XYZ file of C-alpha atoms in Angstrom:
571
model
C 37.662 -20.865 -3.869
C 38.587 -22.632 -0.403
C 42.135 -22.429 0.481
C 44.478 -23.067 3.319
C 47.028 -20.137 4.353
C 49.852 -21.727 3.209
C 48.730 -22.886 -0.351
C 47.589 -18.702 -0.585
C 51.040 -17.830 0.038
C 52.535 -20.204 -2.412
C 50.097 -18.985 -5.064
C 50.882 -15.466 -4.402
C 54.358 -16.348 -4.718
C 53.935 -17.962 -7.629
C 52.011 -15.281 -9.082
C 54.590 -13.022 -8.304
C 57.315 -15.229 -10.229
C 59.108 -16.474 -7.232
C 61.282 -19.536 -8.355
C 63.694 -19.950 -5.296
C 63.035 -19.563 -1.751
C 65.961 -19.470 0.396
C 65.520 -21.364 3.972
C 66.099 -23.841 6.721
C 63.307 -25.831 8.263
C 62.025 -25.800 11.492
C 58.817 -26.890 13.642
C 56.567 -24.046 12.727
C 56.800 -24.034 9.369
C 55.757 -28.109 8.748
C 52.570 -27.251 7.573
C 53.612 -24.482 4.761
C 55.878 -27.377 3.739
C 53.356 -30.147 3.803
C 51.297 -27.873 1.025
C 54.437 -26.714 -0.715
C 55.172 -30.660 -1.470
C 52.368 -31.488 -3.160
C 51.298 -28.112 -4.845
C 53.996 -25.912 -5.842
C 57.050 -25.868 -8.083
C 59.204 -23.468 -6.281
C 62.392 -24.330 -5.911
C 63.400 -24.186 -2.027
C 67.393 -24.000 -1.154
C 67.732 -25.476 1.829
C 71.023 -24.214 3.772
C 72.620 -25.079 7.115
C 72.771 -21.788 8.545
C 69.795 -18.982 8.526
C 72.260 -16.142 8.152
C 73.598 -18.081 5.196
C 69.943 -17.989 3.762
C 69.554 -14.445 4.433
C 72.901 -13.419 2.905
C 72.357 -15.681 -0.259
C 68.906 -14.313 -0.385
C 70.533 -10.577 -0.615
C 72.910 -11.575 -3.330
C 69.976 -13.108 -5.385
C 67.965 -10.261 -5.425
C 71.176 -8.210 -6.549
C 71.684 -10.505 -9.454
C 68.331 -11.200 -10.721
C 66.677 -7.795 -10.283
C 63.732 -9.384 -8.701
C 62.926 -9.424 -4.696
C 63.845 -12.659 -3.461
C 62.292 -14.490 -0.730
C 63.496 -15.726 2.132
C 61.767 -17.799 5.027
C 63.129 -18.912 8.536
C 61.187 -20.494 11.686
C 60.877 -19.058 14.788
C 64.036 -21.116 16.525
C 66.183 -19.300 13.906
C 64.103 -15.943 13.454
C 66.983 -14.085 15.168
C 69.927 -15.660 13.024
C 68.555 -13.913 9.575
C 69.331 -10.069 11.160
C 72.500 -10.085 9.626
C 71.574 -10.478 5.797
C 68.018 -8.540 6.383
C 70.473 -5.541 7.271
C 73.118 -5.511 4.786
C 69.760 -6.229 2.328
C 68.032 -2.928 4.516
C 71.514 -0.607 3.959
C 71.971 -2.043 0.530
C 68.425 -1.008 -0.849
C 67.878 -4.911 -1.665
C 64.024 -6.130 -1.720
C 63.525 -9.410 0.426
C 60.387 -10.663 1.330
C 61.443 -12.412 4.550
C 58.789 -14.864 5.665
C 59.280 -15.836 9.690
C 56.917 -18.628 10.892
C 56.006 -18.394 14.546
C 54.431 -20.299 17.157
C 50.308 -19.883 17.613
C 49.005 -15.814 18.224
C 49.641 -14.892 21.901
C 51.713 -18.150 22.887
C 54.421 -16.250 23.824
C 52.785 -14.182 26.621
C 52.387 -18.084 28.108
C 56.280 -18.167 27.457
C 56.060 -20.684 24.380
C 59.122 -22.432 23.171
C 60.764 -19.911 20.805
C 58.119 -17.147 21.050
C 59.459 -13.610 20.890
C 58.209 -10.501 19.398
C 59.560 -10.961 15.674
C 57.572 -7.516 14.668
C 59.298 -5.503 16.955
C 62.464 -7.205 16.097
C 62.731 -6.759 12.459
C 60.416 -3.407 12.137
C 63.654 -1.191 12.371
C 65.476 -3.279 9.561
C 63.120 -3.255 6.659
C 60.603 -1.235 5.291
C 57.543 -2.738 6.948
C 56.653 -5.409 9.075
C 53.311 -7.632 8.964
C 51.550 -9.539 10.998
C 49.264 -12.020 9.133
C 46.914 -13.433 11.453
C 44.039 -14.050 9.059
C 44.259 -16.158 6.211
C 41.625 -13.859 3.920
C 44.238 -11.132 4.454
C 47.195 -12.995 2.973
C 46.403 -11.765 -0.893
C 46.440 -8.311 0.110
C 49.290 -8.200 2.562
C 51.406 -10.296 0.328
C 50.864 -7.627 -2.944
C 51.630 -4.983 -0.147
C 54.833 -6.512 0.697
C 55.925 -6.712 -2.782
C 54.727 -2.765 -3.956
C 56.742 -2.188 -0.755
C 59.732 -3.756 -1.373
C 60.267 -2.901 -4.724
C 59.167 0.862 -4.715
C 60.487 3.835 -4.036
C 64.047 2.725 -2.619
C 63.834 -0.588 -2.237
C 64.349 -2.920 0.742
C 63.285 -5.912 2.452
C 59.451 -6.328 4.068
C 58.879 -8.722 6.707
C 55.889 -11.203 7.392
C 55.994 -13.066 9.856
C 53.646 -15.982 9.706
C 51.820 -18.007 13.131
C 51.648 -21.682 12.536
C 48.057 -21.868 12.739
C 47.791 -19.725 9.446
C 49.350 -22.382 7.376
C 46.523 -24.849 8.241
C 43.411 -22.436 8.864
C 41.033 -22.122 5.517
C 39.056 -19.335 4.300
C 37.303 -18.364 0.989
C 39.853 -16.698 -1.175
C 38.427 -14.154 -3.990
C 41.426 -11.721 -4.543
C 44.247 -14.199 -5.777
C 46.027 -12.166 -8.309
C 49.223 -9.997 -8.454
C 50.611 -6.692 -9.491
C 52.877 -7.731 -11.950
C 54.816 -4.333 -11.892
C 56.286 -5.314 -8.545
C 57.855 -8.465 -9.505
C 61.082 -6.831 -10.591
C 62.554 -3.381 -8.886
C 62.902 -0.904 -9.112
C 58.785 -0.791 -9.992
C 58.511 2.777 -10.890
C 60.803 5.058 -12.107
C 60.206 8.919 -11.209
C 61.740 11.732 -12.589
C 63.443 14.012 -10.693
C 62.055 17.737 -10.744
C 62.698 19.289 -14.473
C 63.631 22.381 -13.351
C 66.256 20.787 -11.066
C 67.669 18.475 -13.870
C 67.989 21.979 -16.125
C 69.970 23.428 -13.168
C 72.230 20.244 -13.153
C 72.859 20.303 -17.041
C 74.302 23.876 -16.554
C 76.368 23.120 -13.404
C 77.957 20.291 -15.815
C 78.244 22.709 -18.563
C 80.090 25.541 -16.660
C 82.164 22.947 -14.772
C 86.081 22.662 -15.990
C 86.298 19.353 -14.406
C 83.487 17.302 -13.381
C 83.305 13.904 -12.538
C 80.018 11.517 -11.772
C 80.273 9.033 -8.928
C 78.108 6.419 -8.735
C 77.147 3.959 -6.399
C 74.902 0.859 -5.977
C 71.958 3.122 -6.475
C 72.800 3.429 -9.869
C 73.201 -0.699 -10.385
C 69.987 -1.159 -8.571
C 68.172 1.300 -11.321
C 70.181 -0.728 -13.720
C 71.081 3.027 -15.348
C 74.469 1.741 -17.109
C 73.240 3.308 -20.475
C 71.625 6.231 -19.196
C 74.937 7.250 -16.940
C 77.322 6.452 -20.056
C 74.775 8.737 -22.196
C 75.160 11.220 -20.038
C 78.960 10.816 -19.597
C 79.635 10.446 -23.320
C 77.596 13.634 -24.364
C 79.699 15.688 -21.617
C 82.920 13.659 -21.930
C 83.143 13.299 -18.172
C 84.615 11.082 -16.216
C 82.865 8.105 -13.984
C 84.367 6.506 -10.487
C 82.280 3.836 -8.710
C 81.964 3.121 -4.924
C 83.163 -0.476 -4.234
C 79.200 -1.250 -4.011
C 79.040 0.202 -7.106
C 81.521 -1.181 -9.409
C 80.211 -2.754 -12.549
C 77.708 0.589 -13.250
C 79.849 0.906 -16.506
C 82.308 -1.174 -18.084
C 85.872 -0.632 -16.056
C 87.451 -0.675 -19.440
C 85.390 2.415 -20.973
C 87.652 5.186 -21.625
C 85.460 7.698 -19.392
C 85.767 5.209 -16.352
C 88.149 5.920 -13.588
C 87.283 2.618 -11.533
C 86.798 2.558 -8.032
C 87.206 5.290 -6.133
C 87.102 6.069 -2.020
C 88.879 4.162 0.988
C 87.942 0.397 0.456
C 89.831 -0.070 -3.134
C 90.305 3.515 -4.443
C 93.736 3.562 -6.334
C 95.820 7.083 -5.454
C 95.204 8.424 -9.537
C 91.456 7.782 -9.138
C 91.299 9.451 -5.491
C 93.458 12.362 -6.745
C 91.365 12.899 -9.444
C 88.012 13.409 -7.989
C 90.013 15.379 -5.297
C 90.996 17.541 -8.146
C 87.558 17.699 -9.034
C 85.630 21.050 -9.467
C 82.306 19.366 -9.462
C 80.839 16.349 -8.309
C 77.894 14.837 -9.228
C 76.477 11.933 -6.918
C 74.092 9.306 -8.516
C 72.742 6.725 -6.440
C 75.047 7.283 -3.414
C 74.393 7.420 0.072
C 78.233 9.056 0.620
C 79.072 7.160 3.101
C 82.314 6.573 4.787
C 83.890 4.180 2.955
C 82.899 5.515 -0.443
C 84.223 9.098 0.681
C 87.402 7.929 2.734
C 85.507 9.687 5.941
C 84.270 12.194 4.091
C 87.991 13.588 3.180
C 88.436 12.327 -0.621
C 86.640 15.439 -2.593
C 87.764 19.197 -2.387
C 86.675 22.334 -0.425
C 83.307 22.299 -0.603
C 83.868 26.263 -0.671
C 84.948 25.764 -4.327
C 83.296 22.600 -5.415
C 80.268 22.218 -6.578
C 78.019 19.092 -5.461
C 74.957 17.818 -6.940
C 73.230 14.413 -5.957
C 70.704 12.391 -7.716
C 68.950 9.449 -5.575
C 65.280 7.874 -5.199
C 65.932 8.299 -1.182
C 65.595 11.701 -0.588
C 67.085 11.275 3.068
C 70.503 10.716 1.222
C 70.148 13.479 -0.820
C 72.435 16.264 0.649
C 73.146 13.981 3.899
C 76.656 14.910 4.083
C 77.393 17.795 0.804
C 76.260 21.014 0.648
C 74.216 20.885 -2.623
C 74.249 23.501 -5.644
C 71.271 21.178 -6.813
C 69.610 17.886 -5.460
C 67.544 15.971 -7.120
C 65.056 13.334 -6.022
C 64.220 10.518 -8.500
C 65.374 7.406 -9.990
C 68.532 7.453 -11.165
C 67.765 6.018 -14.967
C 64.908 7.884 -15.669
C 66.246 11.287 -14.317
C 69.916 10.808 -16.414
C 67.834 9.631 -19.538
C 65.718 13.002 -19.237
C 69.096 15.011 -18.506
C 70.346 13.724 -21.657
C 67.720 14.977 -23.975
C 67.175 18.060 -22.447
C 71.255 18.209 -23.588
C 70.721 17.282 -26.941
C 67.550 19.653 -27.282
C 68.637 22.587 -25.818
C 72.503 22.238 -27.108
C 72.354 20.605 -30.328
C 75.938 22.081 -31.614
C 77.359 21.055 -28.285
C 80.720 19.437 -29.278
C 83.515 18.078 -26.116
C 86.746 17.454 -26.847
C 87.138 13.542 -26.399
C 88.638 12.370 -22.900
C 90.446 9.147 -23.019
C 91.495 7.768 -19.086
C 92.910 4.479 -20.225
C 96.916 5.353 -20.320
C 96.555 6.329 -16.738
C 94.284 3.763 -15.424
C 96.717 1.227 -17.051
C 99.627 3.293 -16.101
C 98.782 2.954 -12.417
C 97.367 -0.757 -12.604
C 100.847 -1.836 -14.106
C 102.786 0.004 -11.670
C 100.885 -2.400 -8.544
C 101.306 -5.232 -11.030
C 104.844 -5.072 -11.978
C 105.650 -3.929 -8.192
C 107.168 -7.310 -7.162
C 106.827 -6.180 -3.682
C 108.546 -9.264 -1.498
C 105.935 -11.219 0.055
C 106.792 -12.350 3.745
C 107.670 -15.790 4.117
C 105.655 -18.441 3.488
C 102.844 -15.854 1.394
C 101.705 -15.453 -1.989
C 100.929 -12.050 -3.471
C 97.058 -11.440 -3.364
C 98.098 -8.960 -6.358
C 99.465 -11.741 -8.397
C 96.056 -13.840 -7.576
C 94.022 -10.835 -8.767
C 95.741 -10.229 -12.130
C 95.595 -13.746 -12.957
C 91.655 -13.846 -12.245
C 91.049 -10.694 -14.261
C 92.597 -12.440 -17.237
C 90.895 -15.707 -16.834
C 87.214 -14.635 -15.906
C 84.541 -15.708 -18.775
C 82.108 -12.883 -19.387
C 79.154 -14.331 -17.255
C 81.150 -14.958 -14.080
C 80.108 -13.521 -10.814
C 82.590 -12.863 -8.003
C 81.581 -12.198 -4.358
C 83.916 -10.821 -1.687
C 83.837 -9.118 1.492
C 85.743 -6.865 3.612
C 89.279 -7.520 4.430
C 92.329 -8.537 2.110
C 89.242 -10.655 0.280
C 87.840 -7.745 -1.099
C 90.367 -4.858 -1.110
C 92.624 -6.458 -3.679
C 89.790 -7.177 -6.423
C 87.834 -3.934 -5.409
C 91.153 -2.096 -6.863
C 92.637 -4.630 -9.578
C 89.714 -6.838 -10.770
C 88.270 -5.078 -14.399
C 84.304 -5.401 -14.812
C 84.372 -5.272 -18.554
C 80.326 -6.014 -18.905
C 78.385 -3.684 -16.829
C 76.086 -4.852 -14.212
C 76.046 -6.624 -10.950
C 79.323 -8.657 -11.385
C 81.570 -7.906 -8.278
C 79.273 -8.459 -5.013
C 80.378 -7.131 -1.725
C 78.465 -6.088 1.575
C 80.055 -2.560 2.174
C 76.422 -1.666 3.774
C 77.132 -3.029 7.187
C 80.145 -4.981 6.302
C 79.846 -8.172 8.784
C 82.290 -11.358 8.098
C 80.484 -14.105 6.507
C 79.235 -13.014 3.374
C 81.113 -13.685 0.825
C 80.482 -17.776 0.525
C 76.710 -17.045 0.999
C 76.459 -14.653 -1.568
C 78.322 -17.008 -3.943
C 75.409 -19.600 -3.127
C 72.768 -16.787 -4.202
C 74.187 -15.864 -6.781
C 74.498 -19.127 -8.293
C 71.182 -19.834 -8.256
C 70.813 -16.635 -9.909
C 72.359 -17.078 -12.858
C 74.293 -19.775 -14.855
C 77.957 -18.754 -15.286
C 80.848 -19.505 -12.741
C 81.050 -18.068 -9.400
C 83.982 -17.112 -7.551
C 83.938 -16.083 -3.581
C 86.998 -14.589 -2.024
C 86.968 -14.948 1.314
C 89.234 -14.816 4.640
C 89.935 -16.804 7.252
C 87.904 -14.763 9.729
C 85.252 -14.903 7.851
C 85.156 -18.838 6.537
C 84.779 -20.210 10.271
C 80.730 -18.587 10.062
C 79.892 -20.342 7.073
C 81.419 -23.681 7.115
C 78.724 -25.809 7.175
C 76.888 -24.049 4.451
C 79.797 -25.817 2.276
C 77.719 -29.002 2.263
C 74.838 -26.749 0.647
C 77.417 -25.622 -1.938
C 78.372 -29.206 -2.626
C 74.743 -30.511 -2.803
C 73.794 -27.340 -5.099
C 76.110 -28.919 -7.985
C 76.286 -25.545 -8.960
C 79.599 -24.510 -10.310
C 81.077 -21.903 -7.096
C 84.906 -21.759 -6.425
C 85.945 -20.589 -2.687
C 89.428 -18.806 -2.706
C 90.482 -18.992 0.538
C 93.120 -15.951 1.300
C 94.630 -17.041 4.591
C 96.785 -15.593 7.239
C 95.494 -16.866 10.752
C 94.103 -13.590 11.926
C 91.764 -10.722 11.845
C 93.924 -8.713 9.261
C 91.811 -5.587 9.205
C 91.514 -5.014 12.849
C 95.096 -6.009 13.572
C 96.011 -3.154 10.538
C 93.779 -0.782 12.491
C 95.389 -1.563 15.884
C 99.083 -1.045 14.155
C 98.939 1.731 11.709
C 96.170 3.769 12.875
C 96.315 3.390 16.814
C 100.186 2.436 17.409
C 99.745 -0.927 19.247
C 102.678 -2.604 19.229
C 101.011 -6.223 19.235
C 97.103 -6.505 19.150
C 96.104 -9.194 21.420
C 92.560 -10.029 20.202
C 93.395 -10.279 16.366
C 95.065 -13.467 15.899
C 93.941 -17.368 16.562
C 95.100 -20.933 15.428
C 95.530 -22.437 12.141
C 93.106 -24.941 10.432
C 94.232 -27.385 7.583
C 91.016 -25.714 5.918
C 91.782 -27.856 2.802
C 90.981 -31.012 4.468
C 87.934 -29.649 5.688
C 87.124 -29.033 2.340
C 87.489 -32.389 0.849
C 85.606 -33.606 3.679
C 82.620 -31.759 2.386
C 83.473 -33.185 -1.475
C 85.151 -29.959 -2.592
C 87.909 -30.373 -5.489
C 90.613 -28.651 -3.260
C 94.237 -26.738 -4.068
C 96.527 -25.161 -2.111
C 98.668 -22.290 -4.019
C 102.125 -21.956 -2.408
C 103.790 -20.044 -5.112
C 102.636 -17.321 -7.284
C 103.425 -19.643 -10.611
C 100.784 -21.992 -9.342
C 97.999 -19.691 -9.275
C 96.830 -19.318 -13.494
C 96.590 -23.233 -13.781
C 94.920 -23.567 -10.270
C 92.321 -20.884 -11.059
C 92.254 -22.185 -14.648
C 91.500 -25.529 -13.844
C 88.931 -24.550 -10.787
C 86.668 -22.240 -13.173
C 86.435 -24.734 -15.771
C 85.227 -27.592 -12.945
C 81.643 -27.575 -13.085
C 80.942 -27.993 -9.052
C 82.550 -27.044 -6.026
C 85.904 -25.808 -5.453
C 88.204 -24.721 -2.835
C 91.612 -23.299 -2.777
C 93.626 -21.820 0.030
C 96.195 -19.145 -0.535
C 98.466 -17.689 2.258
C 98.988 -13.927 1.891
C 100.372 -11.154 4.400
C 98.468 -9.410 7.203
C 97.314 -6.187 6.062
C 99.624 -4.844 8.702
C 102.811 -6.216 6.640
C 101.742 -5.466 3.337
C 99.251 -2.452 3.439
C 96.783 -2.404 0.539
C 94.383 0.166 -1.120
C 93.275 1.972 1.732
C 94.134 5.445 2.290
C 94.475 6.330 5.975
C 97.155 3.303 5.856
C 98.668 4.106 3.020
C 99.284 7.668 4.116
C 101.013 5.718 7.305
C 103.013 3.409 5.288
C 104.400 6.053 3.439
C 105.621 7.936 6.814
C 107.379 4.683 7.990
C 108.250 3.186 5.011
C 106.494 0.104 5.142
C 105.702 -1.842 1.551
C 102.241 -0.613 0.320
C 99.946 -0.797 -2.877
C 98.060 1.975 -4.149
């Protein structure tokens, strides 16, 4: 059948089950939209900034378990790099279409002409250049296959404007359905190595399992729990891995590391004699700059990951396994049941230890600086009020650090989204938008005033969407994380690049049509949150909080300094 390139792309997306595309229009994409408007029901989520679209797509893919589709025109092609970089480092599949001026017109210095392929080759698994309509079915099947197989990651597809209009006879219009979700394949790690890992866990006196977001990507909750319960092994998670298992489970240690790990959890893994990493790249944040665990000469380290480059990258391993987390852990549990049918382990319940640590923070009543409200009280109230189908998004800074430590994910899954792979500002609000299209429950987006300036334009997008999104601004009128790093770790008396002027953000949000509130005392928190969560639309809450150098949050190097200098801190 004879079809133009725009129609072929749309049919291939439909065949792969795509329901939403995030993007922003441009001249180079009008030919695609013309066909789209008359022949496809795929919903186009129109944003006001390509960066927003890229982060929204990344979050959408995280929540749905399906590759997201992102689209940007040639003038805005550079703006998608933050979201694509985060997706690449977080192993999240995004099919990213960037339209372009006609082939070779960039060599004539055509407006918006740039080598898009070279630009994205380093932050995508592959980067394709569509120059022939007949090639589209083959290349899009490959794009979905590459994006969802092995270590998932974005694939870039560059489409010159002429390809949307040109026609060709198409005879291979079909999809490979297994690549419409991820992980597309589940290879089991080497069986012999799995048996060695089982032997090491059985021999250990104080083992621990540490899950990164690779365990969430693999949807390995049941497999992790089965192994943990068989051997009564505690399970900690990195901040991006938060929610791998319910944090109320007796064996959950909750978050560990330098971005929300509490003292009790970090001490526990420090004392472990066997550390089993599952789906973790053992990065600086999750390991407190590789200081979190015990002496490698006395601690047994094991690692399971789909990405062979991650396995053993930062710790000497007794056993390294390359394979899908869920499938490999399921086989590991099967080996234990078959080879050790009479195995019994004394029940281990960490509930009291966790609750004691949480209560110590919730009841600490550290005096807040004048004009500020405790972010601890905010998180404590939200933890009580959140319905099971809610999703929370947060980004680096004070807006993420408290919920990372204190918010309890009671039902396993991607219920808490952060961008701690790259850690750029301006993530949470776009991620909330993407999450709102991925599921029906309320979305809470924690942001700071350093971040909100990046994304104010897309308050219009949120309002227009009609989705139940509540943006919570924890405001302190500075780049608080940088300020704390400078003051606490570099002994700078007065940082000169961190403070900025105040803005009436409530009025700004009202201008976009949000329902707004300003919390000025702790006794207003619960009622304000409850109203926002129940209001089926766009909500905005502002609360002044202390800068991170005034009240030190759950960041181990900072807490060490706070103890020495007798500064107020949470740990």
